[in-house]
CSV table of C-alpha atoms and ligand atoms in Angstrom, one decimal:
chain,number,residue,atom,x,y,z
A,1,UNK,CA,-0.1,0.1,-0.1
A,2,UNK,CA,2.9,2.2,1.1
A,3,UNK,CA,4.7,1.4,-1.9
A,4,UNK,CA,1.9,2.0,-4.3
A,5,UNK,CA,1.7,5.7,-2.9
A,6,UNK,CA,5.4,6.1,-3.3
A,7,UNK,CA,4.9,5.1,-7.3
A,8,UNK,CA,2.0,7.5,-7.6
A,9,UNK,CA,4.0,10.0,-6.0
A,10,UNK,CA,7.0,9.5,-8.5
A,11,UNK,CA,4.8,9.4,-11.4
A,12,UNK,CA,3.0,12.6,-10.4
A,13,UNK,CA,6.1,14.1,-10.2
A,14,UNK,CA,7.5,13.1,-13.6
A,15,UNK,CA,4.6,14.3,-15.3
A,16,UNK,CA,4.9,17.6,-13.4
A,17,UNK,CA,8.6,18.0,-14.7
A,18,UNK,CA,7.7,16.7,-18.3
A,19,UNK,CA,4.6,19.7,-18.3
A,20,UNK,CA,7.3,22.0,-17.0
A,21,UNK,CA,9.5,21.3,-19.4
A,22,UNK,CA,7.6,21.6,-22.6
A,23,UNK,CA,5.9,24.5,-21.4
A,24,UNK,CA,9.3,26.5,-21.1
A,25,UNK,CA,10.2,25.0,-24.6
A,26,UNK,CA,7.0,25.8,-26.0
A,27,UNK,CA,7.2,29.5,-24.5
A,28,UNK,CA,10.7,30.3,-26.1
A,29,UNK,CA,10.9,32.1,-29.3
A,30,UNK,CA,13.2,30.8,-32.1
A,31,UNK,CA,15.7,33.6,-31.1
A,32,UNK,CA,15.7,32.3,-27.7
A,33,UNK,CA,16.4,28.6,-29.0
A,34,UNK,CA,18.9,29.9,-31.0
A,35,UNK,CA,21.1,31.5,-28.2
A,36,UNK,CA,21.3,28.1,-26.3
A,37,UNK,CA,23.7,27.1,-29.1
A,38,UNK,CA,25.6,30.2,-29.5
A,39,UNK,CA,29.4,30.5,-28.8
A,40,UNK,CA,30.8,34.0,-28.6
A,41,UNK,CA,34.3,33.3,-27.3
A,42,UNK,CA,36.9,33.2,-28.6
A,43,UNK,CA,36.6,35.9,-30.9
A,44,UNK,CA,38.7,34.9,-34.1
A,45,UNK,CA,41.5,37.6,-34.9
A,46,UNK,CA,41.3,39.8,-38.3
A,47,UNK,CA,43.4,38.9,-41.1
A,48,UNK,CA,43.2,40.6,-44.2
A,49,UNK,CA,43.5,38.7,-47.1
A,50,UNK,CA,45.9,39.1,-49.9
A,51,UNK,CA,45.2,40.3,-53.6
A,52,UNK,CA,45.9,38.0,-56.2
A,53,UNK,CA,47.5,35.3,-54.1
A,54,UNK,CA,49.6,37.6,-52.3
A,55,UNK,CA,50.5,37.4,-48.7
A,56,UNK,CA,47.7,37.9,-46.2
A,57,UNK,CA,48.2,40.3,-43.4
A,58,UNK,CA,49.6,37.6,-40.9
A,59,UNK,CA,52.0,35.5,-42.9
A,60,UNK,CA,55.8,35.5,-43.2
A,61,UNK,CA,56.7,36.6,-46.7
A,62,UNK,CA,59.7,34.0,-47.4
A,63,UNK,CA,60.3,35.4,-51.1
A,64,UNK,CA,58.9,38.4,-52.8
A,65,UNK,CA,60.8,37.6,-56.1
A,66,UNK,CA,63.7,39.7,-55.3
A,67,UNK,CA,65.1,39.6,-51.7
A,68,UNK,CA,66.7,35.9,-51.0
A,69,UNK,CA,67.9,37.0,-47.2
A,70,UNK,CA,65.7,34.6,-45.8
A,71,UNK,CA,67.4,31.8,-47.5
A,72,UNK,CA,70.7,30.0,-47.1
A,73,UNK,CA,72.4,26.9,-48.5
A,74,UNK,CA,72.6,23.9,-46.2
A,75,UNK,CA,75.9,25.0,-45.3
A,76,UNK,CA,74.4,27.9,-43.8
A,77,UNK,CA,76.1,30.1,-46.7
A,78,UNK,CA,74.4,32.7,-48.8
A,79,UNK,CA,71.7,30.8,-51.0
A,80,UNK,CA,73.4,30.9,-54.7
A,81,UNK,CA,70.3,30.4,-56.8
A,82,UNK,CA,69.4,32.9,-59.6
A,83,UNK,CA,67.4,36.0,-58.4
A,84,UNK,CA,66.0,37.7,-61.8
A,85,UNK,CA,62.8,38.7,-63.4
A,86,UNK,CA,60.9,38.5,-59.9
A,87,UNK,CA,61.7,35.0,-59.4
A,88,UNK,CA,64.5,32.7,-58.0
A,89,UNK,CA,65.7,29.5,-60.1
A,90,UNK,CA,67.6,26.9,-59.3
A,91,UNK,CA,71.4,27.0,-60.4
A,92,UNK,CA,72.7,23.0,-60.9
A,93,UNK,CA,75.0,22.1,-58.6
A,94,UNK,CA,74.6,24.9,-56.2
A,95,UNK,CA,72.6,22.7,-53.9
A,96,UNK,CA,69.6,23.1,-52.0
A,97,UNK,CA,68.2,26.3,-50.3
A,98,UNK,CA,66.5,26.3,-46.9
A,99,UNK,CA,64.9,29.0,-44.7
A,100,UNK,CA,67.1,30.3,-42.1
A,101,UNK,CA,63.6,30.2,-39.9
A,102,UNK,CA,62.2,27.0,-38.5
A,103,UNK,CA,58.7,26.4,-38.9
A,104,UNK,CA,56.4,23.7,-37.8
A,105,UNK,CA,52.6,23.6,-38.4
A,106,UNK,CA,51.9,25.8,-41.0
A,107,UNK,CA,49.9,26.7,-44.2
A,108,UNK,CA,52.4,27.5,-47.5
A,109,UNK,CA,51.8,29.3,-50.5
A,110,UNK,CA,54.7,28.9,-53.1
A,111,UNK,CA,54.5,29.4,-56.8
A,112,UNK,CA,56.8,27.5,-59.4
A,113,UNK,CA,57.4,27.2,-62.7
A,114,UNK,CA,59.1,24.2,-64.8
A,115,UNK,CA,61.7,25.6,-67.8
A,116,UNK,CA,59.8,26.3,-70.8
A,117,UNK,CA,62.5,24.4,-72.7
A,118,UNK,CA,61.6,20.7,-72.2
A,119,UNK,CA,64.5,18.7,-71.6
A,120,UNK,CA,64.6,15.2,-70.1
A,121,UNK,CA,62.1,13.0,-69.1
A,122,UNK,CA,60.4,11.1,-66.3
A,123,UNK,CA,61.9,12.3,-62.9
A,124,UNK,CA,64.7,14.1,-65.2
A,125,UNK,CA,62.4,17.1,-66.5
A,126,UNK,CA,61.5,20.0,-64.4
A,127,UNK,CA,62.4,17.9,-60.9
A,128,UNK,CA,62.6,20.1,-57.6
A,129,UNK,CA,60.5,20.0,-54.3
A,130,UNK,CA,59.9,21.1,-51.4
A,131,UNK,CA,60.7,19.5,-48.1
A,132,UNK,CA,58.7,20.5,-45.0
A,133,UNK,CA,60.8,20.4,-42.1
A,134,UNK,CA,63.4,19.7,-44.4
A,135,UNK,CA,62.4,16.0,-44.8
A,136,UNK,CA,58.9,15.6,-46.0
A,137,UNK,CA,58.7,16.2,-50.0
A,138,UNK,CA,55.8,17.5,-51.8
A,139,UNK,CA,57.2,16.9,-55.1
A,140,UNK,CA,57.7,20.0,-57.8
A,141,UNK,CA,58.1,18.0,-61.2
A,142,UNK,CA,57.0,18.8,-65.0
A,143,UNK,CA,54.1,16.4,-65.1
A,144,UNK,CA,52.6,17.9,-68.3
A,145,UNK,CA,52.4,15.3,-70.3
A,146,UNK,CA,55.5,13.6,-68.8
A,147,UNK,CA,54.8,9.8,-67.6
A,148,UNK,CA,56.6,8.7,-64.6
A,149,UNK,CA,55.7,6.5,-61.5
A,150,UNK,CA,52.7,8.2,-60.2
A,151,UNK,CA,54.0,8.5,-56.2
A,152,UNK,CA,56.6,10.8,-58.1
A,153,UNK,CA,55.0,13.0,-60.2
A,154,UNK,CA,53.6,16.5,-59.5
A,155,UNK,CA,51.8,17.2,-56.4
A,156,UNK,CA,52.9,13.4,-54.8
A,157,UNK,CA,54.1,13.4,-51.2
A,158,UNK,CA,57.2,11.7,-52.9
A,159,UNK,CA,57.1,8.0,-52.7
A,160,UNK,CA,54.2,8.0,-50.4
A,161,UNK,CA,50.8,9.5,-51.9
A,162,UNK,CA,49.7,9.7,-55.4
A,163,UNK,CA,48.2,13.0,-56.3
A,164,UNK,CA,44.3,12.6,-56.6
A,165,UNK,CA,44.5,14.1,-60.1
A,166,UNK,CA,47.3,15.8,-62.1
A,167,UNK,CA,46.6,19.5,-62.0
A,168,UNK,CA,49.9,20.3,-63.8
A,169,UNK,CA,50.3,23.4,-66.3
A,170,UNK,CA,52.4,23.6,-69.3
A,171,UNK,CA,56.0,23.9,-68.9
A,172,UNK,CA,57.0,27.8,-68.6
A,173,UNK,CA,53.5,28.4,-66.8
A,174,UNK,CA,53.3,29.6,-63.3
A,175,UNK,CA,51.8,27.0,-61.1
A,176,UNK,CA,50.6,27.3,-57.3
A,177,UNK,CA,50.8,25.0,-54.4
A,178,UNK,CA,48.9,25.8,-51.1
A,179,UNK,CA,50.0,23.3,-48.6
A,180,UNK,CA,48.6,22.8,-45.0
A,181,UNK,CA,51.1,20.8,-43.1
A,182,UNK,CA,50.8,19.2,-39.5
A,183,UNK,CA,54.0,18.7,-38.2
A,184,UNK,CA,54.8,15.0,-36.5
A,185,UNK,CA,55.0,15.0,-32.6
A,186,UNK,CA,57.8,13.0,-30.8
A,187,UNK,CA,58.0,10.9,-27.4
A,188,UNK,CA,61.0,11.5,-25.5
A,189,UNK,CA,62.5,8.1,-26.4
A,190,UNK,CA,62.1,9.1,-29.8
A,191,UNK,CA,59.2,7.4,-31.3
A,192,UNK,CA,56.4,9.1,-33.1
A,193,UNK,CA,53.5,10.2,-30.7
A,194,UNK,CA,51.6,11.6,-33.6
A,195,UNK,CA,52.6,11.5,-37.8
A,196,UNK,CA,52.7,14.4,-39.9
A,197,UNK,CA,49.6,15.3,-42.1
A,198,UNK,CA,49.5,17.2,-45.1
A,199,UNK,CA,46.8,18.9,-47.5
A,200,UNK,CA,48.0,20.2,-51.1
A,201,UNK,CA,46.3,22.1,-53.5
A,202,UNK,CA,47.6,22.7,-56.8
A,203,UNK,CA,46.5,25.4,-59.0
A,204,UNK,CA,43.1,25.7,-57.1
A,205,UNK,CA,42.6,21.9,-57.3
A,206,UNK,CA,42.8,19.2,-54.2
A,207,UNK,CA,45.4,16.7,-55.1
A,208,UNK,CA,46.4,15.8,-51.3
A,209,UNK,CA,43.5,15.3,-48.7
A,210,UNK,CA,45.0,15.4,-45.2
A,211,UNK,CA,47.0,12.5,-45.9
A,212,UNK,CA,49.1,10.9,-43.3
A,213,UNK,CA,52.8,11.2,-43.8
A,214,UNK,CA,55.0,7.9,-43.3
A,215,UNK,CA,58.1,9.8,-42.4
A,216,UNK,CA,61.2,11.1,-43.9
A,217,UNK,CA,61.0,11.3,-47.7
A,218,UNK,CA,63.6,8.4,-49.1
A,219,UNK,CA,64.1,7.7,-52.6
A,220,UNK,CA,65.3,4.3,-51.9
A,221,UNK,CA,63.7,1.9,-49.3
A,222,UNK,CA,60.5,2.7,-46.9
A,223,UNK,CA,60.1,6.0,-45.2
A,224,UNK,CA,61.1,5.9,-41.8
A,225,UNK,CA,60.6,8.5,-38.4
A,226,UNK,CA,63.5,10.1,-36.8
A,227,UNK,CA,62.9,12.5,-33.8
A,228,UNK,CA,63.6,16.5,-34.7
A,229,UNK,CA,63.0,20.0,-33.5
A,230,UNK,CA,59.2,21.3,-33.5
A,231,UNK,CA,60.3,23.8,-35.9
A,232,UNK,CA,62.7,22.9,-38.9
A,233,UNK,CA,63.7,24.7,-42.2
A,234,UNK,CA,61.7,24.7,-45.6
A,235,UNK,CA,63.9,23.2,-48.1
A,236,UNK,CA,63.9,24.1,-51.7
A,237,UNK,CA,65.4,21.1,-53.9
A,238,UNK,CA,68.1,21.3,-56.5
A,239,UNK,CA,67.7,18.4,-58.6
A,240,UNK,CA,69.5,19.8,-61.6
A,241,UNK,CA,66.8,21.2,-63.6
A,242,UNK,CA,66.3,25.0,-63.7
A,243,UNK,CA,62.8,25.2,-61.8
A,244,UNK,CA,62.0,29.0,-60.6
A,245,UNK,CA,60.0,29.9,-57.3
A,246,UNK,CA,58.2,33.0,-56.8
A,247,UNK,CA,55.7,34.6,-54.1
A,248,UNK,CA,56.5,32.4,-51.2
A,249,UNK,CA,54.7,33.1,-48.0
A,250,UNK,CA,53.8,31.1,-44.7
A,251,UNK,CA,51.2,31.4,-42.1
A,252,UNK,CA,52.4,29.4,-38.7
A,253,UNK,CA,49.4,27.6,-37.3
B,301,MG,MG1,62.0,16.3,-56.1
């Protein structure tokens, strides 16, 4: 008898709760309901976009077509590539060049041009490359009507990820890469905590969609991870072909 009374009391309480809840919801305007899911903090900082792919207001300009002072040779000497006609061009045997500053997570904009005079084939034609953190290569290659292994063509993460499509322009035409890069993280013992990831947009077309990088780019064998600093230079490759670069800017993320 006592138990039955308790049950009735609980049921009554539940009904009252449902009625109160429903009337409170029905009583709300759409604007009031919307407010329940509005988030006002933090407020994103204001960035002024660039015009015609130029650097936005919060970017570091790494090369403006004239000033190569933010770059150096692998040995720390002045970069010896040729700066002319608003771009910098690989000079064979002068070696790779790299940024003096190190970078980790970033958004990188870089424009490149393979030589108008078509010489060589496969990996021997318009080959260069952009090594994020000095290790993870986004391949630069004249892949316009130039067959090579798919995981080594323009827009590939060299020997790791085939680009989704071939968006390469003709030799002599300027091309763009917009790269979003997530740096790897390492444990104390040197093992990998989280791998690196890259997204690559080639001439406005997505060619790598947040792909997992398997380790340092290697020509022969399997990629592997080796613990390195949180920030490392960006390296441009001298592969012996006179590939040109211009309008290079980066946003640290
Ligand atoms: Mg290369």
